[in-house]
Short mmCIF file of C-alpha atoms in Angstrom, two decimals:
data_model
loop_
_atom_site.label_atom_id
_atom_site.label_comp_id
_atom_site.label_asym_id
_atom_site.label_seq_id
_atom_site.Cartn_x
_atom_site.Cartn_y
_atom_site.Cartn_z
CA UNK A 1 -15.71 -6.87 -2.64
CA UNK A 2 -18.71 -7.04 -4.97
CA UNK A 3 -19.02 -7.74 -8.70
CA UNK A 4 -18.88 -4.54 -10.74
CA UNK A 5 -22.08 -2.77 -11.76
CA UNK A 6 -20.91 -0.54 -14.61
CA UNK A 7 -23.46 2.27 -14.00
CA UNK A 8 -22.21 2.72 -10.42
CA UNK A 9 -18.61 2.81 -11.57
CA UNK A 10 -19.38 5.37 -14.28
CA UNK A 11 -21.00 7.59 -11.65
CA UNK A 12 -17.89 7.39 -9.47
CA UNK A 13 -15.55 8.03 -12.41
CA UNK A 14 -17.51 11.19 -13.23
CA UNK A 15 -17.35 12.33 -9.60
CA UNK A 16 -13.54 12.09 -9.62
CA UNK A 17 -12.91 13.88 -12.94
CA UNK A 18 -11.07 17.21 -13.21
CA UNK A 19 -9.16 17.10 -9.94
CA UNK A 20 -5.80 16.00 -8.62
CA UNK A 21 -5.88 12.31 -7.68
CA UNK A 22 -3.54 9.59 -6.47
CA UNK A 23 -3.54 6.46 -8.59
CA UNK A 24 -2.47 2.88 -7.91
CA UNK A 25 -2.28 0.81 -11.08
CA UNK A 26 -1.10 -2.77 -11.11
CA UNK A 27 -1.00 -5.84 -13.31
CA UNK A 28 0.49 -9.09 -12.01
CA UNK A 29 0.80 -12.77 -12.80
CA UNK A 30 2.30 -13.26 -9.33
CA UNK A 31 5.86 -14.22 -8.48
CA UNK A 32 5.06 -17.95 -8.56
CA UNK A 33 3.72 -18.04 -12.14
CA UNK A 34 6.64 -19.90 -13.70
CA UNK A 35 7.37 -21.97 -10.57
CA UNK A 36 3.89 -23.50 -10.78
CA UNK A 37 3.84 -23.75 -14.59
CA UNK A 38 7.14 -23.43 -16.45
CA UNK A 39 5.40 -22.42 -19.70
CA UNK A 40 4.18 -19.19 -18.11
CA UNK A 41 6.10 -15.97 -18.29
CA UNK A 42 5.99 -14.10 -14.98
CA UNK A 43 5.33 -10.38 -15.44
CA UNK A 44 4.16 -7.71 -13.06
CA UNK A 45 4.14 -3.95 -12.84
CA UNK A 46 2.74 -1.50 -10.38
CA UNK A 47 2.90 2.19 -9.73
CA UNK A 48 1.66 3.58 -6.45
CA UNK A 49 0.61 7.09 -5.49
CA UNK A 50 1.29 8.67 -8.86
CA UNK A 51 -0.50 12.03 -9.08
CA UNK A 52 -2.80 12.42 -12.07
CA UNK A 53 -5.80 14.36 -13.31
CA UNK A 54 -8.28 13.23 -15.97
CA UNK A 55 -10.81 15.16 -17.96
CA UNK A 56 -12.79 12.23 -19.23
CA UNK A 57 -13.19 8.62 -18.18
CA UNK A 58 -15.42 5.65 -18.75
CA UNK A 59 -15.99 1.98 -18.10
CA UNK A 60 -16.74 -0.32 -21.01
CA UNK A 61 -17.24 -3.95 -21.92
CA UNK A 62 -19.63 -6.62 -20.70
CA UNK A 63 -17.41 -7.98 -17.93
CA UNK A 64 -14.60 -8.36 -17.19
CA UNK A 65 -14.59 -4.59 -17.72
CA UNK A 66 -12.18 -2.03 -19.12
CA UNK A 67 -11.60 1.47 -17.78
CA UNK A 68 -9.93 4.28 -19.74
CA UNK A 69 -9.10 7.69 -18.29
CA UNK A 70 -7.97 10.57 -20.50
CA UNK A 71 -5.34 12.41 -18.47
CA UNK A 72 -3.85 15.84 -19.02
CA UNK A 73 -1.00 14.43 -21.09
CA UNK A 74 -1.96 10.85 -21.91
CA UNK A 75 -4.08 7.89 -20.85
CA UNK A 76 -4.57 5.39 -18.07
CA UNK A 77 -5.99 2.01 -19.04
CA UNK A 78 -6.91 -1.17 -17.21
CA UNK A 79 -8.53 -4.33 -18.58
CA UNK A 80 -9.90 -7.35 -16.74
CA UNK A 81 -11.69 -5.58 -13.89
CA UNK A 82 -14.32 -7.64 -12.08
CA UNK A 83 -14.76 -6.34 -8.52
CA UNK A 84 -15.25 -3.15 -6.55
CA UNK A 85 -14.90 -2.34 -2.87
CA UNK A 86 -18.50 -1.21 -2.50
CA UNK A 87 -17.88 -0.03 1.08
CA UNK A 88 -15.43 2.64 -0.01
CA UNK A 89 -17.52 5.60 -1.12
CA UNK A 90 -14.84 8.32 -1.49
CA UNK A 91 -12.30 6.30 -3.40
CA UNK A 92 -12.65 4.08 -6.43
CA UNK A 93 -11.13 0.68 -5.61
CA UNK A 94 -11.36 -1.63 -8.62
CA UNK A 95 -9.80 -5.06 -8.97
CA UNK A 96 -9.82 -7.93 -11.42
CA UNK A 97 -9.80 -11.48 -10.09
CA UNK A 98 -8.95 -14.48 -12.28
CA UNK A 99 -10.79 -17.83 -12.35
CA UNK A 100 -8.89 -18.93 -9.21
CA UNK A 101 -9.95 -15.81 -7.34
CA UNK A 102 -6.50 -14.21 -7.40
CA UNK A 103 -5.99 -10.53 -8.03
CA UNK A 104 -4.55 -9.97 -11.49
CA UNK A 105 -5.21 -6.27 -12.06
CA UNK A 106 -5.99 -3.28 -9.83
CA UNK A 107 -6.96 0.31 -10.53
CA UNK A 108 -7.48 2.62 -7.58
CA UNK A 109 -8.20 6.34 -7.48
CA UNK A 110 -8.24 8.53 -4.42
CA UNK A 111 -8.19 12.21 -3.45
CA UNK A 112 -5.82 11.26 -0.60
CA UNK A 113 -2.60 9.32 -0.72
CA UNK A 114 -2.90 5.51 -0.43
CA UNK B 1 18.13 -37.03 12.24
CA UNK B 2 17.71 -37.24 15.98
CA UNK B 3 16.53 -34.05 17.61
CA UNK B 4 17.07 -32.88 21.09
CA UNK B 5 14.15 -30.48 21.34
CA UNK B 6 15.67 -28.56 24.21
CA UNK B 7 18.87 -27.78 22.31
CA UNK B 8 17.62 -24.35 21.17
CA UNK B 9 16.08 -22.06 23.77
CA UNK B 10 16.25 -18.83 21.79
CA UNK B 11 15.24 -18.85 18.14
CA UNK B 12 15.04 -16.01 15.63
CA UNK B 13 12.89 -16.44 12.52
CA UNK B 14 13.36 -13.97 9.65
CA UNK B 15 10.91 -14.27 6.75
CA UNK B 16 9.31 -11.67 4.48
CA UNK B 17 5.59 -12.50 4.34
CA UNK B 18 2.83 -13.33 6.79
CA UNK B 19 2.12 -17.08 6.17
CA UNK B 20 5.76 -17.91 5.28
CA UNK B 21 6.11 -18.94 8.93
CA UNK B 22 3.14 -21.30 8.61
CA UNK B 23 4.46 -23.30 5.69
CA UNK B 24 8.18 -23.08 6.47
CA UNK B 25 8.46 -23.74 10.17
CA UNK B 26 5.25 -23.65 12.21
CA UNK B 27 5.56 -27.31 13.25
CA UNK B 28 9.25 -27.03 14.12
CA UNK B 29 8.63 -23.83 16.08
CA UNK B 30 5.68 -25.37 17.98
CA UNK B 31 7.94 -28.29 18.87
CA UNK B 32 10.72 -26.09 20.22
CA UNK B 33 8.25 -23.84 22.04
CA UNK B 34 6.72 -26.90 23.74
CA UNK B 35 10.22 -27.56 25.12
CA UNK B 36 10.48 -24.05 26.49
CA UNK B 37 12.07 -22.11 23.60
CA UNK B 38 11.56 -18.36 23.23
CA UNK B 39 10.85 -17.45 19.60
CA UNK B 40 11.10 -14.05 17.95
CA UNK B 41 9.62 -13.73 14.48
CA UNK B 42 10.84 -10.80 12.42
CA UNK B 43 8.38 -10.52 9.54
CA UNK B 44 9.70 -8.04 7.01
CA UNK B 45 6.47 -7.04 5.22
CA UNK B 46 2.72 -7.32 5.62
CA UNK B 47 2.34 -9.20 2.34
CA UNK B 48 0.37 -6.23 1.12
CA UNK B 49 1.01 -7.03 -2.54
CA UNK B 50 -0.37 -10.57 -2.27
CA UNK B 51 -2.77 -11.80 -4.94
CA UNK B 52 -4.97 -13.93 -2.70
CA UNK B 53 -7.83 -11.88 -1.29
CA UNK B 54 -9.96 -14.72 0.09
CA UNK B 55 -12.34 -16.93 -1.88
CA UNK B 56 -14.62 -15.19 -2.75
CA UNK B 57 -12.48 -12.04 -2.44
CA UNK B 58 -13.17 -10.00 0.71
CA UNK B 59 -9.96 -7.95 0.72
CA UNK B 60 -8.33 -5.53 -1.72
CA UNK B 61 -5.04 -3.65 -2.05
CA UNK B 62 -6.24 -1.00 0.39
CA UNK B 63 -7.62 -3.26 3.12
CA UNK B 64 -5.12 -6.13 2.77
CA UNK B 65 -2.28 -4.85 5.02
CA UNK B 66 -4.48 -4.41 8.10
CA UNK B 67 -6.21 -7.75 7.50
CA UNK B 68 -2.90 -9.59 7.08
CA UNK B 69 -1.51 -7.97 10.22
CA UNK B 70 -4.34 -9.54 12.23
CA UNK B 71 -3.88 -12.86 10.44
CA UNK B 72 -0.18 -12.80 11.31
CA UNK B 73 -0.91 -12.20 14.99
CA UNK B 74 -3.44 -15.08 14.98
CA UNK B 75 -0.91 -17.38 13.31
CA UNK B 76 1.75 -16.53 15.92
CA UNK B 77 -0.76 -17.29 18.65
CA UNK B 78 -1.51 -20.69 17.08
CA UNK B 79 2.20 -21.54 16.99
CA UNK B 80 2.94 -20.07 20.42
CA UNK B 81 5.44 -17.45 19.15
CA UNK B 82 5.98 -15.05 22.04
CA UNK B 83 7.57 -12.11 20.23
CA UNK B 84 6.43 -10.80 16.83
CA UNK B 85 8.32 -7.92 15.21
CA UNK B 86 6.83 -6.37 12.08
CA UNK B 87 9.71 -4.58 10.38
CA UNK B 88 7.58 -2.50 8.02
CA UNK B 89 9.31 -3.09 4.68
CA UNK B 90 7.25 -3.00 1.48
CA UNK B 91 6.13 -6.31 -0.01
CA UNK B 92 7.87 -7.30 -3.28
CA UNK B 93 10.53 -4.60 -2.79
CA UNK B 94 13.04 -6.36 -0.48
CA UNK B 95 15.54 -6.97 -3.29
CA UNK B 96 15.49 -3.22 -4.04
CA UNK B 97 15.82 -2.04 -0.42
CA UNK B 98 18.82 -0.27 1.00
CA UNK B 99 21.00 -3.24 2.05
CA UNK B 100 22.54 -1.33 4.95
CA UNK B 101 19.11 -0.56 6.37
CA UNK B 102 18.01 -4.18 6.02
CA UNK B 103 21.23 -5.63 7.42
CA UNK B 104 21.39 -3.21 10.34
CA UNK B 105 17.91 -4.20 11.49
CA UNK B 106 18.82 -7.88 11.33
CA UNK B 107 22.13 -7.25 13.12
CA UNK B 108 20.28 -5.39 15.86
CA UNK B 109 18.02 -8.39 16.42
CA UNK B 110 20.97 -10.78 16.50
CA UNK B 111 22.79 -8.62 19.09
CA UNK B 112 19.67 -8.15 21.20
CA UNK B 113 18.49 -11.77 21.17
CA UNK B 114 21.71 -13.82 20.69
CA UNK B 115 19.72 -16.73 19.23
CA UNK B 116 21.32 -20.17 18.96
CA UNK B 117 19.18 -20.93 15.89
CA UNK B 118 18.03 -18.68 13.04
CA UNK B 119 15.45 -19.82 10.48
CA UNK B 120 15.17 -18.10 7.08
CA UNK B 121 15.03 -18.84 3.34
CA UNK B 122 17.94 -20.27 1.38
CA UNK B 123 19.13 -17.42 -0.89
CA UNK B 124 18.82 -18.32 -4.56
CA UNK B 125 16.58 -21.37 -4.07
CA UNK B 126 13.39 -19.93 -2.61
CA UNK B 127 11.47 -18.88 -5.74
CA UNK B 128 10.01 -15.53 -4.65
CA UNK B 129 12.44 -12.59 -5.00
CA UNK B 130 11.53 -11.42 -1.47
CA UNK B 131 12.41 -14.88 -0.09
CA UNK B 132 15.80 -14.89 -1.79
CA UNK B 133 16.57 -11.30 -0.77
CA UNK B 134 15.57 -11.94 2.85
CA UNK B 135 17.71 -15.07 3.06
CA UNK B 136 20.62 -13.21 1.45
CA UNK B 137 20.36 -10.37 3.99
CA UNK B 138 20.32 -12.80 6.92
CA UNK B 139 23.29 -14.80 5.61
CA UNK B 140 25.25 -11.62 4.77
CA UNK B 141 24.66 -10.24 8.26
CA UNK B 142 25.49 -13.44 10.15
CA UNK B 143 28.59 -13.87 8.00
CA UNK B 144 29.87 -10.60 9.52
CA UNK B 145 29.83 -12.09 13.03
CA UNK B 146 32.97 -13.82 14.31
CA UNK B 147 32.62 -17.56 13.55
CA UNK B 148 32.31 -18.41 17.25
CA UNK B 149 29.32 -16.09 17.65
CA UNK B 150 27.36 -17.31 14.64
CA UNK B 151 24.09 -19.06 15.36
CA UNK B 152 23.14 -22.20 13.48
CA UNK B 153 21.10 -21.22 10.39
CA UNK B 154 18.34 -23.45 9.02
CA UNK B 155 17.25 -22.44 5.52
CA UNK B 156 14.07 -23.45 3.77
CA UNK B 157 14.33 -23.97 0.00
CA UNK B 158 11.67 -24.93 -2.51
CA UNK B 159 12.97 -24.08 -5.98
CA UNK B 160 12.48 -27.08 -8.29
CA UNK B 161 16.25 -27.41 -8.88
CA UNK B 162 17.25 -27.18 -5.21
CA UNK B 163 18.47 -30.76 -4.70
CA UNK B 164 20.47 -30.65 -7.88
CA UNK B 165 22.21 -27.45 -6.74
CA UNK B 166 22.55 -27.77 -2.95
CA UNK B 167 21.88 -31.45 -2.30
CA UNK B 168 19.25 -32.97 -0.07
CA UNK B 169 18.04 -31.22 3.06
CA UNK B 170 20.17 -32.26 6.02
CA UNK B 171 17.43 -31.55 8.58
CA UNK B 172 14.06 -33.30 8.38
CA UNK B 173 11.70 -32.72 11.26
CA UNK B 174 8.64 -34.86 11.83
CA UNK B 175 5.98 -32.41 13.01
CA UNK B 176 2.94 -34.71 13.03
CA UNK B 177 2.65 -34.24 16.79
CA UNK B 178 2.19 -30.50 16.15
CA UNK B 179 -0.02 -30.71 13.05
CA UNK B 180 -2.94 -29.10 14.89
CA UNK B 181 -0.81 -26.01 15.60
CA UNK B 182 0.45 -25.99 12.04
CA UNK B 183 -3.00 -26.23 10.46
CA UNK B 184 -4.31 -23.53 12.81
CA UNK B 185 -1.38 -21.30 11.83
CA UNK B 186 -2.02 -21.88 8.12
CA UNK B 187 -5.76 -21.27 8.47
CA UNK B 188 -5.21 -18.11 10.49
CA UNK B 189 -4.24 -16.57 7.14
CA UNK B 190 -7.86 -16.39 6.02
CA UNK B 191 -7.16 -14.41 2.85
CA UNK B 192 -4.51 -16.91 1.73
CA UNK B 193 -4.91 -20.58 2.59
CA UNK B 194 -7.82 -21.47 0.28
CA UNK B 195 -5.65 -20.87 -2.78
CA UNK B 196 -5.32 -24.16 -4.68
CA UNK B 197 -1.50 -24.28 -4.44
CA UNK B 198 -1.56 -23.78 -0.66
CA UNK B 199 -4.33 -25.81 1.02
CA UNK B 200 -7.32 -25.41 -1.29
CA UNK B 201 -10.91 -25.00 -0.19
CA UNK B 202 -11.66 -28.68 0.42
CA UNK B 203 -11.38 -30.22 3.87
CA UNK B 204 -8.26 -32.38 4.03
CA UNK B 205 -8.27 -35.88 5.49
CA UNK B 206 -5.87 -36.65 8.35
CA UNK B 207 -3.78 -38.66 5.94
CA UNK B 208 -3.52 -35.86 3.38
CA UNK B 209 -2.56 -33.42 6.13
CA UNK B 210 0.21 -35.71 7.31
CA UNK B 211 1.48 -36.30 3.80
CA UNK B 212 1.50 -32.64 2.78
CA UNK B 213 2.36 -30.93 6.05
CA UNK B 214 3.76 -33.63 8.36
CA UNK B 215 7.46 -32.91 7.83
CA UNK B 216 9.54 -29.75 7.58
CA UNK B 217 12.90 -29.72 5.87
CA UNK B 218 15.86 -27.40 6.21
CA UNK B 219 19.32 -26.98 4.80
CA UNK B 220 21.93 -25.96 7.39
CA UNK B 221 23.80 -23.03 5.86
CA UNK B 222 27.55 -23.65 5.60
CA UNK B 223 29.52 -20.46 5.99
CA UNK B 224 32.82 -20.31 4.16
CA UNK B 225 35.58 -19.62 6.67
CA UNK B 226 37.72 -16.67 5.72
CA UNK B 227 41.17 -16.36 7.22
#
């Protein structure tokens, strides 16, 4: 994984527009959040292999970054993105890692099922 | 508690995530294996929803399952586990799985292996929903066996309120003799162990290792006899 360079991400977002895609979207504090610190509220959500199509998408912010995708009927949004799998050229594999290095958010787009 | 290390020759371990075996029972298993025990580890998932991706991160949601599969095999090698079964359930989803499917796979293992000892998580006192659901499935399945055929079940529990609810652990095993195996098993999980709440990324002194990882504790599960 490498730190995000927004220009590269924007290029990939444009490449994937206007076609059927599989999306994995996730936000998680982890299952141990309140075990390790009782003041924290554990919350997580993920959806895997949902089929979507977007007409317009962009990355914004100065890091951690936000991505918004305008889909046929609504929006997809992720905040807190820091890293990209730079080895994966066909798919867009974005993740956000917190100060301890743990994954806290993930947004992944692919033409094929994950 | 005095342990006769040769008392269990066939052991079944049922845990949901790669690295659960390292922290829960790697020392105990190494000890039994040194006395000739055959160990089967049924690992329910590949931990593919884990948040630790290495420090700095070198894995992601897509690459994590294959990486953790290799880490799991390396950990089993470090412990000496002869038989690893990866059951292929989805991480984080055990509590939502079809109970019959889950139970039937566990029952199949019990019938095939007839272990004298089973190691799993204590349902309700193991913090992660997958831990609790795995322990519950194991207990539910073993409870269906006639009392005379039930193996002994050692449960690991680490919820903060565990002693208040289920008392003190009745089995404490000193694993200092097998600390090298245990540390090698923990460190085989390269994406995981550097997390601060696990080992951290500092080298530990011998003394710290002994203090943090030198004993393993279990609660023997007491089945309620039905008439």
